[in-house]
Each structure stands twice: as structure tokens, then as C-alpha cells.
Short mmCIF file of C-alpha atoms in Angstrom, two decimals:
data_model
loop_
_atom_site.label_atom_id
_atom_site.label_comp_id
_atom_site.label_asym_id
_atom_site.label_seq_id
_atom_site.Cartn_x
_atom_site.Cartn_y
_atom_site.Cartn_z
CA MET A 126 -2.70 -7.20 -20.08
CA THR A 127 -1.25 -5.79 -17.05
CA VAL A 128 -3.33 -4.33 -14.58
CA PHE A 129 -2.07 -1.42 -12.18
CA THR A 130 -3.28 -0.96 -8.61
CA VAL A 131 -2.17 1.13 -5.60
CA GLU A 132 -1.49 -0.03 -2.09
CA VAL A 133 -2.79 2.31 0.76
CA VAL A 134 -1.40 1.68 4.43
CA PRO A 135 -3.94 2.16 7.05
CA LYS A 136 -1.98 3.83 9.51
CA ASP A 137 -3.57 7.41 8.78
CA PRO A 138 -6.75 8.52 9.87
CA LEU A 139 -9.93 7.35 8.11
CA TRP A 140 -10.83 10.56 6.43
CA LYS A 141 -7.37 10.48 4.61
CA ILE A 142 -7.67 6.64 3.78
CA ASP A 143 -11.04 7.64 2.40
CA LEU A 144 -9.83 10.76 0.50
CA LEU A 145 -6.78 8.76 -1.06
CA THR A 146 -8.85 5.91 -1.91
CA TYR A 147 -11.38 8.00 -3.65
CA ILE A 148 -8.52 9.89 -5.60
CA ILE A 149 -7.08 6.79 -6.79
CA GLY A 150 -10.06 5.54 -8.28
CA ASP A 151 -10.60 8.88 -9.81
CA LEU A 152 -7.16 8.55 -11.60
CA GLY A 153 -8.55 5.24 -13.10
CA PHE A 154 -6.93 2.80 -11.06
CA PRO A 155 -9.14 -0.42 -10.77
CA GLY A 156 -8.05 -1.67 -7.07
CA VAL A 157 -6.41 -0.86 -3.98
CA TRP A 158 -4.66 -3.05 -1.66
CA LEU A 159 -5.00 -2.30 1.88
CA SER A 160 -1.87 -3.59 3.84
CA GLU A 161 -2.49 -5.26 7.11
CA HIS A 162 -0.41 -4.85 10.08
CA PRO A 163 -1.13 -5.09 13.83
CA HIS A 164 0.25 -1.72 14.64
CA ASN A 165 -2.06 0.12 12.27
CA ARG A 166 -5.94 0.25 11.48
CA SER A 167 -7.46 -3.03 11.03
CA SER A 168 -7.65 -3.68 7.15
CA PHE A 169 -10.97 -5.28 7.58
CA ILE A 170 -12.86 -2.30 9.26
CA ILE A 171 -11.15 -0.04 6.73
CA ALA A 172 -12.25 -2.09 3.92
CA SER A 173 -15.97 -2.37 5.39
CA HIS A 174 -15.87 1.49 5.23
CA LEU A 175 -14.31 2.01 1.78
CA LEU A 176 -16.17 -0.61 -0.16
CA LYS A 177 -19.52 0.89 1.20
CA ASN A 178 -18.40 4.38 0.28
CA ILE A 179 -16.35 4.42 -2.72
CA ASP A 180 -17.81 1.99 -5.60
CA ARG A 181 -15.24 2.59 -8.15
CA VAL A 182 -12.21 0.50 -6.93
CA TRP A 183 -12.11 -3.22 -5.55
CA ILE A 184 -10.56 -3.47 -2.31
CA GLY A 185 -7.73 -6.23 -1.66
CA LEU A 186 -6.95 -7.21 2.02
CA GLY A 187 -3.30 -8.34 2.28
CA VAL A 188 -1.26 -9.64 3.60
CA VAL A 189 -3.39 -11.28 6.28
CA ASN A 190 -1.86 -13.85 8.25
CA PRO A 191 -3.35 -17.04 9.94
CA TYR A 192 -1.52 -16.61 12.88
CA THR A 193 -2.91 -13.38 14.00
CA VAL A 194 -6.46 -13.91 12.66
CA ASN A 195 -7.69 -17.39 12.61
CA PRO A 196 -8.61 -18.70 9.15
CA PHE A 197 -12.33 -19.33 10.40
CA VAL A 198 -12.48 -15.70 11.06
CA ILE A 199 -10.70 -14.44 7.89
CA ALA A 200 -13.40 -16.49 6.20
CA GLN A 201 -16.29 -14.95 8.28
CA LEU A 202 -14.82 -11.52 7.70
CA SER A 203 -14.25 -11.98 3.95
CA ALA A 204 -17.83 -13.20 3.45
CA SER A 205 -19.33 -10.34 5.27
CA LEU A 206 -17.42 -7.85 3.15
CA LEU A 207 -18.64 -9.74 0.04
CA GLU A 208 -21.96 -9.02 1.04
CA ILE A 209 -21.03 -5.09 1.09
CA ALA A 210 -19.66 -5.33 -2.10
CA PRO A 211 -20.26 -8.72 -4.39
CA GLY A 212 -17.39 -9.36 -6.58
CA ARG A 213 -15.06 -6.33 -5.05
CA VAL A 214 -13.10 -7.95 -2.51
CA ARG A 215 -9.84 -9.85 -3.04
CA LEU A 216 -7.87 -11.35 -0.13
CA ALA A 217 -4.21 -12.17 0.22
CA ILE A 218 -3.05 -14.67 3.02
CA GLY A 219 0.80 -15.16 3.95
CA ALA A 220 3.13 -16.30 6.84
CA GLY A 221 3.08 -13.00 8.33
CA ASP A 222 6.46 -11.26 9.63
CA LYS A 223 8.25 -13.46 11.95
CA THR A 224 9.55 -10.71 13.94
CA VAL A 225 6.20 -8.76 14.51
CA LEU A 226 4.61 -12.13 15.16
CA GLU A 227 7.22 -12.94 18.01
CA SER A 228 6.87 -9.29 19.57
CA LEU A 229 3.08 -10.30 19.87
CA GLY A 230 3.99 -13.83 21.66
CA ILE A 231 3.01 -15.66 18.65
CA GLU A 232 5.64 -18.34 17.40
CA ARG A 233 5.56 -18.84 13.87
CA VAL A 234 5.29 -22.64 13.51
CA LYS A 235 5.21 -24.55 10.09
CA PRO A 236 4.18 -21.44 7.93
CA LEU A 237 3.92 -23.53 4.56
CA GLU A 238 1.43 -25.94 6.41
CA LYS A 239 -0.39 -23.22 7.99
CA VAL A 240 -0.87 -20.98 5.04
CA ARG A 241 -1.87 -24.10 2.75
CA GLU A 242 -4.40 -25.04 5.73
CA ALA A 243 -5.71 -21.55 5.88
CA ALA A 244 -6.45 -21.33 2.35
CA THR A 245 -8.46 -24.88 2.38
CA ILE A 246 -10.55 -23.29 5.11
CA ILE A 247 -11.27 -20.18 3.71
CA ARG A 248 -12.07 -21.58 0.26
CA LYS A 249 -14.23 -24.34 1.43
CA LEU A 250 -16.36 -21.91 3.68
CA LEU A 251 -16.73 -19.38 1.04
CA THR A 252 -17.82 -21.97 -1.51
CA GLU A 253 -19.84 -24.86 0.58
CA LYS A 254 -20.11 -22.85 3.94
CA ARG A 255 -18.98 -25.90 5.74
CA ILE A 256 -15.56 -27.68 6.50
CA THR A 257 -14.61 -30.48 8.72
CA LEU A 258 -10.74 -30.35 9.10
CA ARG A 259 -10.12 -32.76 11.77
CA ASP A 260 -11.90 -34.93 14.17
CA ASN A 261 -12.72 -31.91 16.36
CA ILE A 262 -11.89 -28.87 14.02
CA HIS A 263 -14.91 -27.79 12.24
CA GLY A 264 -16.62 -24.73 11.08
CA ARG A 265 -19.51 -23.41 9.10
CA LEU A 266 -21.10 -20.22 7.83
CA ASP A 267 -24.73 -19.96 8.57
CA PHE A 268 -25.18 -17.31 5.63
CA ASN A 269 -24.49 -17.19 2.02
CA PRO A 270 -21.18 -15.51 0.79
CA ARG A 271 -21.96 -13.16 -2.06
CA GLY A 272 -19.89 -13.93 -5.19
CA ASN A 273 -16.54 -15.06 -5.38
CA LEU A 274 -13.35 -14.34 -3.69
CA LEU A 275 -10.03 -14.20 -5.36
CA LEU A 276 -7.32 -15.68 -2.90
CA TYR A 277 -3.86 -14.44 -3.27
CA VAL A 278 -0.79 -15.88 -1.31
CA GLY A 279 1.82 -13.05 -0.46
CA ALA A 280 5.44 -14.87 -0.66
CA GLN A 281 9.06 -13.97 -0.60
CA GLY A 282 10.79 -17.23 0.18
CA PRO A 283 11.23 -20.04 -2.44
CA ARG A 284 9.00 -22.59 -0.90
CA MET A 285 5.92 -19.80 -0.18
CA LEU A 286 6.67 -18.71 -3.73
CA GLN A 287 6.13 -22.26 -5.18
CA LEU A 288 3.10 -22.79 -2.66
CA SER A 289 1.63 -19.70 -4.03
CA GLY A 290 1.74 -20.71 -7.49
CA GLU A 291 0.34 -24.18 -6.39
CA ILE A 292 -2.60 -22.96 -4.72
CA GLY A 293 -3.31 -19.40 -4.97
CA ASP A 294 -5.65 -17.58 -7.71
CA GLY A 295 -3.02 -14.80 -7.52
CA VAL A 296 0.39 -14.19 -5.99
CA LEU A 297 1.62 -10.87 -4.39
CA VAL A 298 5.43 -10.85 -4.89
CA ASN A 299 6.89 -8.25 -2.66
CA TYR A 300 10.20 -7.25 -4.30
CA SER A 301 11.04 -4.60 -6.59
CA ALA A 302 14.48 -5.63 -8.41
CA VAL A 303 13.95 -7.13 -11.57
CA GLU A 304 16.44 -9.91 -10.68
CA ASP A 305 14.38 -10.75 -7.78
CA LEU A 306 11.21 -10.59 -9.47
CA ARG A 307 12.69 -12.94 -12.31
CA TRP A 308 13.65 -15.36 -9.64
CA ALA A 309 10.30 -15.26 -7.88
CA TYR A 310 8.42 -15.92 -11.33
CA GLY A 311 10.61 -19.27 -11.65
CA GLU A 312 9.83 -20.27 -8.06
CA VAL A 313 5.75 -19.47 -8.78
CA MET A 314 5.97 -21.53 -11.95
CA LYS A 315 7.18 -24.43 -10.13
CA GLY A 316 4.21 -24.44 -8.04
CA VAL A 317 2.02 -23.87 -11.00
CA GLU A 318 3.56 -27.00 -12.73
CA LYS A 319 3.12 -28.95 -9.68
CA ALA A 320 -0.60 -28.21 -9.51
CA GLY A 321 -0.96 -28.67 -13.49
CA LYS A 322 -2.17 -25.45 -13.88
CA ARG A 323 -1.15 -22.73 -16.44
CA ILE A 324 0.60 -19.58 -15.45
CA GLU A 325 -2.07 -17.71 -17.27
CA GLU A 326 -4.68 -18.79 -14.87
CA ILE A 327 -3.04 -16.85 -11.98
CA ASP A 328 -2.67 -13.23 -11.42
CA LEU A 329 0.88 -12.80 -10.84
CA ALA A 330 1.35 -9.35 -8.88
CA ALA A 331 4.77 -7.64 -8.58
CA TYR A 332 4.05 -5.65 -5.19
CA LEU A 333 6.81 -2.96 -5.83
CA THR A 334 7.85 -0.40 -2.92
CA ILE A 335 8.00 3.05 -4.79
CA SER A 336 9.35 6.45 -3.94
CA LEU A 337 9.44 8.91 -6.71
CA ASP A 338 10.72 12.48 -6.80
CA VAL A 339 13.02 14.26 -8.91
CA ASP A 340 15.15 14.99 -5.91
CA LEU A 341 16.81 11.52 -5.18
CA ARG A 342 17.78 12.38 -1.65
CA ARG A 343 14.20 13.10 -0.84
CA ALA A 344 12.84 9.87 -2.70
CA VAL A 345 15.48 7.83 -0.75
CA LYS A 346 14.52 9.49 2.75
CA THR A 347 10.82 8.77 2.54
CA VAL A 348 11.35 5.29 1.58
CA THR A 349 14.01 4.16 3.72
CA PRO A 350 11.78 3.14 6.85
CA TYR A 351 9.74 0.91 4.10
CA ALA A 352 13.30 -0.56 2.83
CA ALA A 353 14.45 -1.46 6.07
CA TYR A 354 11.31 -3.00 7.03
CA ILE A 355 11.66 -5.18 4.18
CA LEU A 356 15.14 -5.91 4.24
CA SER A 357 14.54 -7.10 7.87
CA GLY A 358 12.31 -9.84 6.77
CA LEU A 359 14.01 -11.04 3.49
CA PRO A 360 14.81 -14.62 2.74
CA GLU A 361 18.84 -15.39 3.17
CA LYS A 362 18.83 -15.84 -0.45
CA ILE A 363 18.05 -12.38 -1.15
CA ILE A 364 19.97 -10.77 1.88
CA ASP A 365 23.06 -12.92 0.42
CA SER A 366 22.86 -10.98 -3.00
CA ILE A 367 22.63 -7.64 -1.28
CA ASP A 368 25.82 -7.90 0.26
CA ILE A 369 25.39 -6.34 3.70
CA GLU A 370 27.45 -6.98 6.75
CA GLU A 371 25.92 -9.14 9.55
CA ASP A 372 26.46 -6.71 12.18
CA LYS A 373 24.73 -4.08 10.19
CA MET A 374 21.63 -6.35 9.60
CA VAL A 375 21.68 -6.84 13.47
CA LYS A 376 21.38 -3.05 14.18
CA ILE A 377 18.73 -2.47 11.04
CA ARG A 378 16.50 -5.08 12.70
CA GLU A 379 16.74 -3.55 16.07
CA ALA A 380 15.99 -0.05 14.69
CA VAL A 381 13.08 -1.34 12.74
CA GLN A 382 11.72 -3.00 15.97
CA ARG A 383 12.05 0.34 17.86
CA ALA A 384 10.82 2.38 14.76
CA ASP A 385 14.01 4.25 15.09
CA TRP A 386 13.97 5.89 11.62
CA LEU A 387 16.85 8.43 12.20
CA LYS A 388 19.10 5.52 13.31
CA LEU A 389 17.82 3.59 9.52
CA TYR A 390 18.76 6.74 8.00
CA ASP A 391 22.43 6.28 8.93
CA LEU A 392 22.30 2.61 8.51
CA LEU A 393 20.82 2.04 4.88
CA ASP A 394 23.11 2.92 2.26
CA VAL A 395 21.35 4.52 -0.74
CA GLU A 396 22.45 1.43 -2.80
CA VAL A 397 20.89 -0.78 -0.64
CA VAL A 398 17.63 1.53 -0.70
CA GLU A 399 17.72 1.30 -4.55
CA ARG A 400 18.07 -2.36 -4.72
CA LEU A 401 14.99 -2.89 -2.49
CA ALA A 402 12.94 0.10 -3.85
CA ILE A 403 12.07 1.91 -7.02
CA VAL A 404 13.77 5.46 -6.20
CA GLY A 405 14.00 8.78 -7.82
CA HIS A 406 12.53 10.04 -11.03
CA PRO A 407 9.46 8.74 -12.63
CA LYS A 408 11.64 7.52 -15.60
CA VAL A 409 13.15 4.84 -13.38
CA LEU A 410 9.73 3.23 -12.79
CA GLU A 411 8.74 3.64 -16.67
CA GLU A 412 11.93 1.65 -17.26
CA ARG A 413 11.38 -0.96 -14.51
CA ILE A 414 7.60 -1.39 -15.59
CA ARG A 415 8.80 -2.50 -19.08
CA GLU A 416 11.13 -5.03 -17.67
CA ILE A 417 8.54 -6.40 -15.17
CA VAL A 418 5.90 -6.91 -17.61
CA GLU A 419 8.30 -8.68 -19.86
CA ILE A 420 8.69 -11.16 -17.26
CA GLY A 421 5.27 -11.76 -17.21
CA TYR A 422 3.80 -10.15 -14.24
CA THR A 423 -0.01 -9.54 -14.90
CA GLN A 424 -0.64 -6.97 -11.99
CA ILE A 425 1.86 -4.16 -10.78
CA VAL A 426 0.94 -2.81 -7.32
CA VAL A 427 2.08 0.79 -6.77
CA GLY A 428 3.42 0.14 -3.11
CA ALA A 429 3.92 2.69 -0.39
CA PRO A 430 5.11 5.10 -0.01
CA THR A 431 4.83 6.40 -3.48
CA GLY A 432 7.11 9.39 -2.64
CA PRO A 433 7.55 12.39 -0.53
CA ARG A 434 4.59 14.05 -2.50
CA THR A 435 1.79 11.34 -2.63
CA LEU A 436 -0.45 13.38 -5.37
CA TRP A 437 2.12 14.24 -7.57
CA ALA A 438 3.64 10.74 -7.46
CA LEU A 439 0.21 9.30 -8.19
CA LYS A 440 -0.29 11.63 -11.36
CA GLU A 441 3.12 10.77 -12.58
CA ILE A 442 2.59 7.09 -12.31
CA LYS A 443 -0.75 7.71 -13.95
CA LYS A 444 1.11 9.34 -17.09
CA ILE A 445 3.65 6.69 -17.30
CA ILE A 446 0.78 4.00 -17.35
CA ASN A 447 -0.80 6.14 -20.29
CA ASP A 448 2.09 6.42 -22.07
CA LEU A 449 3.00 2.61 -21.78
CA ASN A 450 -0.39 1.95 -22.79
CA ASN A 451 -0.62 4.12 -25.82
CA ASN A 452 2.87 2.44 -27.00
CA ARG A 453 1.13 -0.91 -26.36
CA ILE A 454 3.96 -2.14 -24.20
CA TYR A 455 1.54 -4.39 -22.33
CA MET B 220 -2.58 37.17 10.83
CA SER B 221 -5.83 35.40 10.63
CA ILE B 222 -6.99 33.01 8.16
CA ASP B 223 -9.45 35.57 6.69
CA ARG B 224 -6.30 37.55 5.85
CA PHE B 225 -4.60 34.70 4.39
CA LEU B 226 -7.68 33.93 2.25
CA GLU B 227 -7.76 37.81 1.32
CA ILE B 228 -4.17 36.86 -0.22
CA ILE B 229 -5.46 33.80 -2.00
CA ARG B 230 -8.48 35.65 -3.40
CA LYS B 231 -6.09 37.97 -5.34
CA LEU B 232 -4.40 35.13 -7.34
CA SER B 233 -5.47 33.93 -10.63
CA ILE B 234 -7.98 31.07 -10.84
CA GLU B 235 -4.91 28.79 -11.99
CA ASP B 236 -2.73 29.77 -9.12
CA ARG B 237 -5.28 29.22 -6.74
CA GLY B 238 -6.05 25.81 -8.10
CA SER B 239 -2.26 25.19 -7.84
CA LEU B 240 -2.10 26.43 -4.42
CA VAL B 241 -5.08 24.28 -3.21
CA GLU B 242 -3.44 21.23 -4.83
CA GLU B 243 0.11 22.01 -3.22
CA LEU B 244 -1.78 22.39 0.23
CA LEU B 245 -3.60 19.06 -0.36
CA ASP B 246 -0.69 17.30 -1.57
CA ILE B 247 1.30 18.17 1.43
CA LEU B 248 -1.56 17.27 3.63
CA LEU B 249 -1.90 13.83 1.95
CA SER B 250 1.80 13.27 2.32
CA SER B 251 2.11 14.28 5.91
CA VAL B 252 3.01 11.47 8.88
CA ASN B 253 1.52 13.93 11.25
CA LEU B 254 -2.24 13.60 10.50
CA GLU B 255 -3.11 12.59 14.11
CA MET B 256 -2.88 15.95 14.87
CA VAL B 257 -5.46 17.15 12.41
CA PRO B 258 -8.66 16.84 14.31
CA ASP B 259 -11.15 14.35 12.43
CA ASP B 260 -13.87 16.97 11.86
CA VAL B 261 -11.64 19.15 9.77
CA GLY B 262 -10.18 16.08 7.89
CA TRP B 263 -13.66 14.97 7.13
CA LYS B 264 -14.65 18.63 6.05
CA ILE B 265 -11.67 18.71 3.75
CA ASN B 266 -12.64 15.19 2.32
CA LYS B 267 -16.23 16.25 1.60
CA ALA B 268 -14.93 19.28 0.03
CA TYR B 269 -12.70 17.49 -2.35
CA ARG B 270 -15.31 14.84 -3.25
CA GLU B 271 -17.92 17.47 -3.95
CA GLY B 272 -15.98 19.14 -6.61
CA GLY B 273 -13.15 20.94 -5.19
CA PHE B 274 -12.66 23.80 -3.03
CA SER B 275 -14.94 26.66 -4.36
CA ARG B 276 -15.59 28.07 -0.75
CA ASP B 277 -13.30 30.24 1.12
CA GLU B 278 -14.32 28.60 4.30
CA LEU B 279 -13.16 25.13 3.15
CA ILE B 280 -9.78 26.48 1.66
CA GLY B 281 -9.63 27.83 5.33
CA GLU B 282 -9.95 24.32 6.92
CA LEU B 283 -7.15 23.15 4.58
CA VAL B 284 -5.04 25.70 5.32
CA TYR B 285 -5.63 25.19 8.88
CA ALA B 286 -4.82 21.40 8.80
CA VAL B 287 -1.64 21.95 6.67
CA SER B 288 -0.47 24.54 9.24
CA ILE B 289 -0.86 22.12 12.16
CA ALA B 290 0.62 19.00 10.36
CA GLU B 291 3.30 20.35 8.54
CA PRO B 292 4.14 23.84 10.07
CA ALA B 293 7.67 23.91 8.31
CA LYS B 294 6.32 23.37 4.81
CA PHE B 295 3.42 25.76 5.38
CA LYS B 296 5.80 28.55 6.50
CA LYS B 297 7.39 28.07 3.23
CA ILE B 298 4.43 28.75 1.26
CA LEU B 299 3.61 31.86 3.33
CA ASP B 300 7.13 33.22 2.79
CA GLU B 301 6.44 32.70 -1.03
CA LEU B 302 3.18 34.35 -0.86
CA GLY B 303 4.82 37.22 1.18
CA ALA B 304 2.44 36.44 4.28
CA GLU B 305 2.79 35.54 7.87
CA ASN B 306 1.36 32.41 9.96
CA PRO B 307 -2.36 32.66 9.93
CA ARG B 308 -2.82 31.21 13.53
#
């Protein structure tokens, strides 16, 4: 059975995030992923509010990186959230965006080791309340975490995908094209096999970037900044398959850094946007979901921006899910 | 035109049309990238109105109308034109 959840980006005022999450729960989605970005509101603080005020959905935080938030603190924050809502908290960790980290003066050193170590620290503290990592690095929680925390790993590159399969209770795969998701599935499988697990033991989530509208032009315009952001952080293997000139990539990365959306509308062709996001009429999404479910993904995250008309798009997506459910596609 | 005058126009609509208009206004607001311009207290009133069963009171529709008019003035003007009204503030 595939589960459908929705991403909420904490860039808007709390009253809006609260209302949107309430509506998402009202529509029957069981979970909300709050994206984490240092330029936006803190996903942990927002999660604290939502978990207290909306009881119909679980809240996932992701992707939190162990460079901007120390893993001991991630464990402390997660355990505190579990006290507010036992069993309704999920956490995704990842290496973070290299360019954003550099802009904060943080060098992304040994990301695979860092994420593996963070997972160990968080798990150990939440289950045993105590960890000694090395001679002089140790930590503890002087309170009891309530309930289990499902730990996901957000991954894009091949080695991080493998690691996610090896150590994660779940994986967030931030691709939208079927060929990329199929390739990512294979990489996750390598990690799963390495750990001697079965793929059924993990929740494999396709974290899609979606912009629905009957007017393709409007849908593309809404999703272009998101597509550019994704493009600027992609692994080389995927960039090579997109066939985009190197000098154009440099300009796109610069425009993303400056948040120069107008420039990005000029730089990104519709074909590139369609490669990175699911754009246009809801039928496009319906067809894509069928293919993604067939690969073996167990969760589909309806990722931002969803479309130029948020409510309309969410209701259309709910209709698609109901149709698929009635036809027993998953 | 005041918000009161705008609400008078809305009151003349059928229940279905009124519901559709409120939903359209809410969709514009929730899709806006300019929500920092909406005062938080107005946002919370709209939030509360929705969560408590919709916009049955004119006063709450007025808050929604006001929020949309400042966050998305161009889209709001289009709605006014369609209703044959002028800008409420």
C-alpha cells in the first residue's frame, strides 16, 4: 500500500502553515513533511506548534543536516517533540546543500561519514539515552523519549542512496522523473542488501516536485524556482543526463544563490523544468504515480509548490488518489 | 468602496456562488508568496474562521477580503471586475 503525504515549506507565516496543515489533514493525508532550510522558519519550532494543535497528521522533519544542527541536539529536539506527540514524529537527516552550507561558512566534510555518525547518535540517544562515540565525545538524555522515531535519510547521489538503504528506516528520494527514481531504487537496494535487510522493511518515499494547473505556462512559472534549486544541487550523473550547457549551469547556480527568480525564468527551458518536476494537467501526475508505485515506492510525498493554486491542486491530487485507490493500483 | 459595500454585493450572491467566491479567495491567499504583508492577527482570524466551520459571518469574510486585497492586489482587482465592483479599500 502506498501512502500519500504532503510537503509544507515553512517559509510563510505560522497562521498559514497551521491552516494549510489543518486542510491537508482534513483532506485525509496522514502526514506532512516540513522542509528544513536555514533561510526559512525553523522546522522544529513549527513542528512543535503543529503537533500540539493538529492531531490528525504525523509531522516529518526533513531534511535536517548534522552540519547546521549538531546530532546530539537533533536527538534532544526530536525526543522533545515525541513528548508532545508520541508516535507522530518522523525525522529525515541528510548531508545538506553544499552551496548553502558554504554560504553559512560551513564546509561539508565527509558527508557519508557525517550522516552515518548522526544516525548512530540519534538512534542510540533515543533508545538507550546514552552514547559514547569516542574518548571525549559522549552525550545523554536525562529524560525518557516517548515512543519510536522513524529515521529517514534524504539522498540524491549514489553513495548516499546506498547508505540510506543500509541505515534508514526510510529514504526520501528527491527526484520526480521515473528514470531517476528507478535508478535511485536500484542504489537503495544495494544498501539494503549490504545490511542484510529486505526492501519491505524500509519506507521508500518518492519526494516529488509538483506543480499542477490546466495552464502549463502557469504551472511551469510557479515551479521554476524549485526546479532551479533542485538542479543546482544534483549529482553529476543526473546533470549529465539532462544535457544542459556548463556555462548555463554556472549562471543558474548564481541566480539561485541570489534568489533572482526573474533571471531563472529566462535560464530554464520548459523541457528542463519538466525533467525535474511534474508539471501541468493532473493527468500527468496520475500517470506518473502509476509508474512510481510500480517501481516499488511505498510513500509518495506531494512536494511543493503543488501549483499556482494550492487548494485546487491538493483537491485534484486527492481525487487522483481516490481514483487510483478505487482501481486498486496500489 | 468600503468592505461593507463589497459584502453587500457578496450577500446578493446565491449560497453556492458565495461559497465558491470564499473558496476562490482562500485559494488565492494560501497560494500567495506575499503573506508577510498580511497582519498576523488578520491571518489568525481567517485561520480560526476556517477551522470553526467556514466563513458564515460577514465580518470574517471581510478579513479574508482585506487579506487578499493586500497580498494579491492584481488578482483581487480581477475578482472585483468580475463582480462589477470597485476596490474596497
